[in-house]
Coordinates of C-alpha atoms and ligand atoms in Angstrom, one line a residue:
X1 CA 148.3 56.9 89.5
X2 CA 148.0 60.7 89.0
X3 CA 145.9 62.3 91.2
X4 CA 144.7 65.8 91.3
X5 CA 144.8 67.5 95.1
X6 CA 142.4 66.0 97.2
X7 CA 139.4 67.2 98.8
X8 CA 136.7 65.8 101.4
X9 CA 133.8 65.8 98.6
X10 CA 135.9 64.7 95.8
X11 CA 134.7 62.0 93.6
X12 CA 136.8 60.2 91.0
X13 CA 136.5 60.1 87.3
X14 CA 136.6 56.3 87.1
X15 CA 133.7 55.9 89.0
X16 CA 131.8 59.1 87.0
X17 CA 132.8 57.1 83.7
X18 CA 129.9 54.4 84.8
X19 CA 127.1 56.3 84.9
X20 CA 128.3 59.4 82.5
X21 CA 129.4 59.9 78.9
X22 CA 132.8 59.8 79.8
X23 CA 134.3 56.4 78.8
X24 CA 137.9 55.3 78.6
X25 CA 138.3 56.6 74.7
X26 CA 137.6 59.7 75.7
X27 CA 140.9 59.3 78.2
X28 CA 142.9 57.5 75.9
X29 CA 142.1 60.2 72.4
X30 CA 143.6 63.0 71.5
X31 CA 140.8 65.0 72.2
X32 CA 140.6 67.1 75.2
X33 CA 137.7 65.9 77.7
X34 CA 136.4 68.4 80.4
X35 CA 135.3 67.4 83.4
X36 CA 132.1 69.1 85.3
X37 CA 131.4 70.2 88.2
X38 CA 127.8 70.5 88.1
X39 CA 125.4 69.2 86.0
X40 CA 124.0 70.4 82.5
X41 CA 124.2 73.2 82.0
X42 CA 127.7 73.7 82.2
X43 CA 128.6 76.3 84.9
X44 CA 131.2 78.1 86.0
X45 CA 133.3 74.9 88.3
X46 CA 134.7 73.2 85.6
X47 CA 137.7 71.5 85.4
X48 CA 139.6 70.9 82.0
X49 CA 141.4 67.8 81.4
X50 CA 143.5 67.6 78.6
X51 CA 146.3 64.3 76.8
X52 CA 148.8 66.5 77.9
X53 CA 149.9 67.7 80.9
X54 CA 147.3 68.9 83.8
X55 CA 147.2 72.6 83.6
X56 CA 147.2 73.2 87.5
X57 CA 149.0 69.5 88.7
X58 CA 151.5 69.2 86.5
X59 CA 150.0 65.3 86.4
X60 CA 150.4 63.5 83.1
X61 CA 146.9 62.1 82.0
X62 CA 147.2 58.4 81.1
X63 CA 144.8 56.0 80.6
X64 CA 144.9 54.6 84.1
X65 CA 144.4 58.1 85.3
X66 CA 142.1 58.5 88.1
X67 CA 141.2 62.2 88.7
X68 CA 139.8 63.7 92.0
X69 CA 137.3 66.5 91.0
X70 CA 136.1 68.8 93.4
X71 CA 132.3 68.4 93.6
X72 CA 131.9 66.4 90.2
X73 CA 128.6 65.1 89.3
X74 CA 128.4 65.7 85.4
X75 CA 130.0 64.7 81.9
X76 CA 132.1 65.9 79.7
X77 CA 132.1 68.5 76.9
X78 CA 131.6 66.7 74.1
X79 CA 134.1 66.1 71.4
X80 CA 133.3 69.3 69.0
X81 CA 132.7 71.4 71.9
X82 CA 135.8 70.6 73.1
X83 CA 137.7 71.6 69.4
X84 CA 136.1 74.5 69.5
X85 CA 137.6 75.1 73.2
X86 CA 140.9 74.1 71.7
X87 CA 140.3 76.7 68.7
X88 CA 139.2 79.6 71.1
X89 CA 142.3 79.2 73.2
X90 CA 144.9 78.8 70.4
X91 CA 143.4 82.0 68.3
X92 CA 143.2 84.0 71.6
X93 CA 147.4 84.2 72.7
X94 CA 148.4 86.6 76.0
X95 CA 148.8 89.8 74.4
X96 CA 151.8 91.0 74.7
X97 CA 151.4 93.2 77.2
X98 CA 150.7 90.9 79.1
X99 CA 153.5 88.7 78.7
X100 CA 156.0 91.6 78.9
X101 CA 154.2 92.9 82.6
X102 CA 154.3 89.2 83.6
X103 CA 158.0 88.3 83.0
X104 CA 160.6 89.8 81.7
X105 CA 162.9 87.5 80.1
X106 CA 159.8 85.9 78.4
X107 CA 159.9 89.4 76.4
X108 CA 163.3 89.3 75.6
X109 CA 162.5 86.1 74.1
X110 CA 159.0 87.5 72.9
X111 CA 161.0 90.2 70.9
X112 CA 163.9 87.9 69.1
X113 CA 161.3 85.7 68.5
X114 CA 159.3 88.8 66.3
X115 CA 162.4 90.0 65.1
X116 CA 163.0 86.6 63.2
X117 CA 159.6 86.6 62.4
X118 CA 160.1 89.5 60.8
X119 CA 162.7 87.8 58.4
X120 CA 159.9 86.0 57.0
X121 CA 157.2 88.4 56.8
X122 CA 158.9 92.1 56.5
X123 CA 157.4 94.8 57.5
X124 CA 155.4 96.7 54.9
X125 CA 157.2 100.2 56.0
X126 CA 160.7 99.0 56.2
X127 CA 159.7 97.4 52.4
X128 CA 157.7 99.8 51.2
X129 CA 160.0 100.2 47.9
X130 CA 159.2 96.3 47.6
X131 CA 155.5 96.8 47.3
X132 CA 155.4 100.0 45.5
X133 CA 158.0 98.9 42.4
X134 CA 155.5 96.8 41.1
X135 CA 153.0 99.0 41.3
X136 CA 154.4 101.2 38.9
X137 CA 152.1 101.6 35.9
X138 CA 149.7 99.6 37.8
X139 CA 146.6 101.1 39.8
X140 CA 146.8 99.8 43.4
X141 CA 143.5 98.3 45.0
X142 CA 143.4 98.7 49.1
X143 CA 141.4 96.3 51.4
X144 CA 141.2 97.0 54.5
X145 CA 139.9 95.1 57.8
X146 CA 138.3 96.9 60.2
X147 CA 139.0 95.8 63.9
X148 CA 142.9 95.4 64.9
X149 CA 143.5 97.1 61.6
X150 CA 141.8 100.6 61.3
X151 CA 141.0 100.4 64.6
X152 CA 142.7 99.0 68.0
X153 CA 141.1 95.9 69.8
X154 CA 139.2 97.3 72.7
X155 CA 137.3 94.9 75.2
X156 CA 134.4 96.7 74.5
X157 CA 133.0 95.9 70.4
X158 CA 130.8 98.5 70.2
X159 CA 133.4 101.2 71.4
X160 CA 136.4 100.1 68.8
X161 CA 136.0 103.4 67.4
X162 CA 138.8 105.1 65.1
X163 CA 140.7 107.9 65.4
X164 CA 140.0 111.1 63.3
X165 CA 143.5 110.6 62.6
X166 CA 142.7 107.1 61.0
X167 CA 139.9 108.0 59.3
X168 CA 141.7 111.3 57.5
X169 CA 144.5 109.1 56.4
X170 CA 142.0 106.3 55.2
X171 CA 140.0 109.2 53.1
X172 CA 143.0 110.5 51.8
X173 CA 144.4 107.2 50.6
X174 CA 140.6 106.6 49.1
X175 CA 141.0 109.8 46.9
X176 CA 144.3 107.9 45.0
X177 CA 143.1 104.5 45.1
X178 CA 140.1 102.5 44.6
X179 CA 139.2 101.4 48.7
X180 CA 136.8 99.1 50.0
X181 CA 136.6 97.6 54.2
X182 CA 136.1 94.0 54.3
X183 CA 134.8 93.5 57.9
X184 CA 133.3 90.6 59.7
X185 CA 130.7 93.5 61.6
X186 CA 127.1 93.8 60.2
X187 CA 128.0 96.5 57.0
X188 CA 125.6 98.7 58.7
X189 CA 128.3 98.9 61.6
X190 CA 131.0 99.1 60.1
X191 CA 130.0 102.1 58.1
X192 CA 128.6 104.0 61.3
X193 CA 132.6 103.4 62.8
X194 CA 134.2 104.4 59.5
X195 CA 131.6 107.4 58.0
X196 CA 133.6 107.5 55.0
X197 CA 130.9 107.3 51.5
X198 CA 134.0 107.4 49.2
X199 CA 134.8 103.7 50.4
X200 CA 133.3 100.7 49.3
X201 CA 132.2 98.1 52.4
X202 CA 131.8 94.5 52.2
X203 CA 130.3 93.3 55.6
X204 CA 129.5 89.8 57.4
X205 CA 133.1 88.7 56.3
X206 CA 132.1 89.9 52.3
X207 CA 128.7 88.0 52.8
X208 CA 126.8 91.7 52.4
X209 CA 128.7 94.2 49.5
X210 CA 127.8 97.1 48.3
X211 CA 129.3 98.6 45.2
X212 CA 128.5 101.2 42.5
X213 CA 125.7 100.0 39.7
X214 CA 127.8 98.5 37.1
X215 CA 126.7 95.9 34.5
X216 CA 128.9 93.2 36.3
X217 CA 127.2 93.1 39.5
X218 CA 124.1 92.8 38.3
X219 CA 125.3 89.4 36.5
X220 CA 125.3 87.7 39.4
X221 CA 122.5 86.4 41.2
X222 CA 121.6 87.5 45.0
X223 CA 122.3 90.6 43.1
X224 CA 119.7 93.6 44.0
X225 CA 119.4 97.3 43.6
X226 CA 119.3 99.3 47.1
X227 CA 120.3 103.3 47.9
X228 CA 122.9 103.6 49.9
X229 CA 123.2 106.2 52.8
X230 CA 123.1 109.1 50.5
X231 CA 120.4 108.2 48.8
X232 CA 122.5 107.1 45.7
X233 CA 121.4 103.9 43.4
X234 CA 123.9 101.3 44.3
X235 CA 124.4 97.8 43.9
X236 CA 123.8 94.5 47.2
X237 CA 125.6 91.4 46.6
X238 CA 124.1 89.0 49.3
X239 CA 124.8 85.4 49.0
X240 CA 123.7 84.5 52.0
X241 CA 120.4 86.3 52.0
X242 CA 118.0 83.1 52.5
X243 CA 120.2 82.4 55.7
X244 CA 118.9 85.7 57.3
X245 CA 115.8 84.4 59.6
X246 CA 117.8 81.6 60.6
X247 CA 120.6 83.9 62.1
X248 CA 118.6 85.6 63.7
X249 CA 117.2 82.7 65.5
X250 CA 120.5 81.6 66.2
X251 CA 121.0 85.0 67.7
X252 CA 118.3 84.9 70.0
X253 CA 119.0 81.2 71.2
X254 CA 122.9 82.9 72.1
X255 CA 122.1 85.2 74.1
X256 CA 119.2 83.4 75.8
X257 CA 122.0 81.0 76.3
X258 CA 124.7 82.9 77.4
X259 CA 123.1 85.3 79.7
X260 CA 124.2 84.0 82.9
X261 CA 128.6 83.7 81.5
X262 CA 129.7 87.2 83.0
X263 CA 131.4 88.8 80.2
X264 CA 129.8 87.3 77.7
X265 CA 128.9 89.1 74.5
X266 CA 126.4 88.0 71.1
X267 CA 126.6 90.4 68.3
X268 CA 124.6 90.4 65.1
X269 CA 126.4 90.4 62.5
X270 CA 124.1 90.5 59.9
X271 CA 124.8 86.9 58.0
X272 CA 126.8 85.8 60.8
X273 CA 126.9 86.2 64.8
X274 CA 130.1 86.5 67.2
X275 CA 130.5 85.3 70.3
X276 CA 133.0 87.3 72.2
X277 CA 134.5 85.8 75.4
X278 CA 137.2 88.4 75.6
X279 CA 135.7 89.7 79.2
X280 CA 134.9 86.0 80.4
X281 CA 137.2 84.5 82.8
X282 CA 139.1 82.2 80.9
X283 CA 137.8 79.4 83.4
X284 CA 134.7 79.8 82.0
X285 CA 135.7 79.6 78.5
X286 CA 134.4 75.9 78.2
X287 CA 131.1 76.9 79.1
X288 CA 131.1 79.5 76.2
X289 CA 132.4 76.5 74.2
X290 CA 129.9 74.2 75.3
X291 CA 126.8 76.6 75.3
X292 CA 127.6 77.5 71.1
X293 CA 127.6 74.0 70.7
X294 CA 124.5 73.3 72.3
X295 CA 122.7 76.1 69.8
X296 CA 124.7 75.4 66.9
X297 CA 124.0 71.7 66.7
X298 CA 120.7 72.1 65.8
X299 CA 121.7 73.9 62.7
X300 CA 124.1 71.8 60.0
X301 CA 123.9 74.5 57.5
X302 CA 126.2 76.9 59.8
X303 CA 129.5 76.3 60.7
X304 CA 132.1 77.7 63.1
X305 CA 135.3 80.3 62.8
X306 CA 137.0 82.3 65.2
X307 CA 139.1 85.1 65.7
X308 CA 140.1 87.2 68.6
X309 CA 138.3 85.8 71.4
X310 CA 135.3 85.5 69.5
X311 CA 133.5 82.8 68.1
X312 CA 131.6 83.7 65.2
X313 CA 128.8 81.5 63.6
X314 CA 128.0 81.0 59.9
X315 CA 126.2 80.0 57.0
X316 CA 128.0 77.0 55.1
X317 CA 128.9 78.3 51.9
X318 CA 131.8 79.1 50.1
X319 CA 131.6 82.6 50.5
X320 CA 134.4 84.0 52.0
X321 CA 136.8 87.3 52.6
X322 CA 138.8 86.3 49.9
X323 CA 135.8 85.3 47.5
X324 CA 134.5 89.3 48.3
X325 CA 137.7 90.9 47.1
X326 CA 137.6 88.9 44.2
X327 CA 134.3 89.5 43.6
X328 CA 134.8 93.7 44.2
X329 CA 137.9 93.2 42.2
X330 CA 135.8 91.9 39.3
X331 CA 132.8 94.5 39.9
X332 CA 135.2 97.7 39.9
X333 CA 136.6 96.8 36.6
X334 CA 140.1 96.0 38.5
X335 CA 140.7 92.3 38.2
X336 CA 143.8 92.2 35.4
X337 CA 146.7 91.5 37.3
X338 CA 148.5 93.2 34.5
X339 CA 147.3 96.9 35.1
X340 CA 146.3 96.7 38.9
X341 CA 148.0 95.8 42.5
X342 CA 145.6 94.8 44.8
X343 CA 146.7 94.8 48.6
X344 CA 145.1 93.5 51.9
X345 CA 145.9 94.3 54.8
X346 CA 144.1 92.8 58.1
X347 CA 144.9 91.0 61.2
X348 CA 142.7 88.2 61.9
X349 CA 142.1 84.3 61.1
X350 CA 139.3 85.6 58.6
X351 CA 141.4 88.1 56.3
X352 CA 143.5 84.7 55.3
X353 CA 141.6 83.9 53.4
X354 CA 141.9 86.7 51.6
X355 CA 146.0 86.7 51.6
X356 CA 145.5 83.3 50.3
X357 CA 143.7 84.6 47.2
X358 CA 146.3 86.6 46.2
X359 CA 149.4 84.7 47.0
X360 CA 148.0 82.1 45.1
X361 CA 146.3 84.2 42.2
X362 CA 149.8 85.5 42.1
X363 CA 148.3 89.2 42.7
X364 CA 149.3 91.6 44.9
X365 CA 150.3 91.6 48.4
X366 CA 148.8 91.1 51.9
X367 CA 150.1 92.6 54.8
X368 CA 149.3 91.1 58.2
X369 CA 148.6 93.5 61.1
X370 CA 150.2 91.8 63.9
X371 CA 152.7 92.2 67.0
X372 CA 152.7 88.7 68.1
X373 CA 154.6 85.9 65.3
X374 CA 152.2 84.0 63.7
X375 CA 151.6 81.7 60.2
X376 CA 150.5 83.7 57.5
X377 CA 149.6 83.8 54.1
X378 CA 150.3 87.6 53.8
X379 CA 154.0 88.7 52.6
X380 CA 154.4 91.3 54.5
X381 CA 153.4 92.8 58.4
X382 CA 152.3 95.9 60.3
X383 CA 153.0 95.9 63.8
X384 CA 149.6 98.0 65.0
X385 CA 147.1 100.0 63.3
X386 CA 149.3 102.8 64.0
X387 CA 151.5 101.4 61.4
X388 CA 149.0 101.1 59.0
X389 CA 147.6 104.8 59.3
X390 CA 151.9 105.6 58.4
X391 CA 151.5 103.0 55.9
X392 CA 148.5 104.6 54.1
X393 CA 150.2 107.4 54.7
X394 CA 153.6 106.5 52.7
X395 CA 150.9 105.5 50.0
X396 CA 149.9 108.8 49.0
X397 CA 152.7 110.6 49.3
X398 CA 154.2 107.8 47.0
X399 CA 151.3 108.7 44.5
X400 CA 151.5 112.5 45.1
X401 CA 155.7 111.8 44.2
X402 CA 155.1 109.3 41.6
X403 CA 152.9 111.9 39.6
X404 CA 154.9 114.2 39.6
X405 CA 157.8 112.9 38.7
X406 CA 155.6 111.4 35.5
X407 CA 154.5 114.2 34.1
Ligands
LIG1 O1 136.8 91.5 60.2 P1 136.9 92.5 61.3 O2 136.5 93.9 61.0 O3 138.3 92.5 61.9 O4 135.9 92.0 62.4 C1 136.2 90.8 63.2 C2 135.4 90.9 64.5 O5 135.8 92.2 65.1 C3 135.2 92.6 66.2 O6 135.7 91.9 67.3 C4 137.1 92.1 67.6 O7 137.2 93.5 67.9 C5 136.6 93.9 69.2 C6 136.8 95.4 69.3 O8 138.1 95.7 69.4 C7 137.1 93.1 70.3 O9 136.5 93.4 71.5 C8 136.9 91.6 70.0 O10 137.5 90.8 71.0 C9 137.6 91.2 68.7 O11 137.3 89.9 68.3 C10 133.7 92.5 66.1 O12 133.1 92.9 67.3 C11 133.3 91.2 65.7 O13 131.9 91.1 65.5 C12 133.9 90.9 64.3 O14 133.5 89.7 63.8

């Protein structure tokens, strides 16, 4: 029997199992369970239990497991809740900073391990004749996330400004080639952080796009005429515009919700609303779980994603990063694979989808904005978004070169 460190008002699980919704499948599936302290409401004493090993015992959990909980008197997170916790915690690795302040030798390890990774997805500086050969004769297309891309990931959202330095290198690289951002923030947002009217912007993860007035765009429905900051007759794609009063529903039940989880954040993202649990104690991650859960149940017409410690929430359709650059590819006139390059370059769960649309469409190249190794559809890597501004750069001086030695 493995038992957790006792304690004078401890109760055990077996005996919670009668008269709670844990049961013995719970124990016995794959699935993690949590284990409350309190009642619902989940609060801030909770205790995770996973099949694997106890975080903080070292105890194996097995079927005849009885647990000593301090102070337990509720059930368990329930099963999706409890996916999403796993979700949250696998997306959300120790930076490396971290890792490197806590130990060492873990970083030694940390950096051969990115060094081999980097065997498999090379980085877009050190192969920059790679990408640019094809591109001869060819117009190149640039995508570009916002956050962790164009701009470092800051605990605060609505302070992940970008540098002057960024943004000159993104307006320069805009005057070559045609640009858009593709950003999960509200498109409103994301064009207050970037300020740049030469770019196009797809926002809500490509569920809000705005483009030039071209015959194409109108073809679609959800299709309207708007002005855009300038006062300039532009194009909305919105195919998630009869979602709109139910997000913002959803918004409100979040943060009513959430309220009392220090640290916790609910954005509006237009179409679609993140839940940030960057500055929550990762103790209290469960609750965050738990809580989205609780809202999100009501609602089978919105689903779940998440990214970098956050949770975002939205509407069930297929709609998707990688449907929007299509979609802009088509509406610019760019989408023959024989005269243009399109590349992609972004650092989060939600830009895959995009990667995966042209690794599979055979067209173009994404580039993965990361520091830490991980599964990718893109081709190629960036470390940091400093190595995408010297990316952007090498672009137009490749142009400016390329030109001249053409003519
Ligand atoms: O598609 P993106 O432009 O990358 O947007 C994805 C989410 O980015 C923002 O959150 C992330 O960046 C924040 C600021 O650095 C950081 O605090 C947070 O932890 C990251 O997840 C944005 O706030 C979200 O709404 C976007 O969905």
């Amino acid at each position: 029997m493995d038992c957790l460190p006792n304690n004078s008002d401890n109760k055990t699980l077996k005996s919670l199992s009668s008269d709670r919704r844990l049961d013995s499948m719970d124990l016995k599936s794959n699935h993690t369970a949590l284990v409350l302290a309190d009642p619902a409401p989940l609060n801030k004493s909770t205790l995770r239990v996973s099949s694997g090993l106890l975080p903080y015992s070292g105890a194996t959990l097995s079927q005849n497991l009885f647990l000593t909980v301090p102070t337990m008197k509720a059930g368990i997170l329930d099963i999706r809740a409890s996916n999403c916790l796993d979700s949250m915690e696998s997306s959300s690795p120790p930076d490396k900073k971290s890792r490197d302040f806590n130990n060492d030798l873990e970083s030694t390890d940390t950096d051969v391990a990115y060094c081999a990774w980097l065997l498999k997805y090379p980085s877009a500086l050190a192969s920059f004749d790679q990408i640019t050969n094809p591109a001869k004769g060819k117009r190149i297309a640039l995508f570009l996330d916002y956050d962790g891309t164009l701009s470092p990931i800051v605990d605060n959202p609505d302070c992940a400004f970008m540098s002057n330095d960024m943004r000159a290198a993104v307006k320069n690289v805009a005057q070559f080639f045609p640009t858009a951002i593709i950003s999960g923030r509200s498109r409103d947002k994301v064009y207050e952080f970037v300020g740049l009217s030469e770019l196009n912007y797809a926002g809500s993860h490509g569920m809000d796009i705005m483009g030039p007035v071209r015959q194409s765009f109108d073809d679609h429905s959800n299709c309207i005429r708007s002005t855009d900051n300038q006062g300039k007759e532009v194009n909305l794609f919105q195919p998630a515009s009869e979602f709109l009063p139910m997000i913002d529903e959803v918004f409100n039940s979040l943060i009513n919700n959430t309220k009392d989880i220090r640290g916790a954040k609910v954005e509006n993202n237009k179409f679609c609303v993140s839940v940030h649990y960057r500055n929550v104690d990762e103790k209290d991650w469960t609750v965050v779980a738990q809580r989205v859960h609780d809202v999100i149940r009501n609602y089978p017409r919105l689903r779940l994603t998440h990214g970098r410690k956050v949770v975002e929430v939205r509407p069930v359709i297929n709609w998707d990063k990688g449907k929007a650059v299509t979609f802009l590819l088509e509406s610019l006139g760019l989408s023959n694979c024989e005269d243009v390059l399109p590349i992609y370059v972004g650092d989060d769960q939600t830009d895959e989808d995009a990667f995966k649309v042209l690794r599979e469409g055979n067209c173009g190249y994404g580039i993965l904005v990361s520091s830490v190794p991980k599964e990718s559809n893109a081709f190629f890597s960036l470390k940091d978004p400093q190595e995408v501004m010297e990316f952007l750069k090498s672009l137009v001086v490749w142009k400016k070169t390329s030109t001249l030695c053409n003519k």
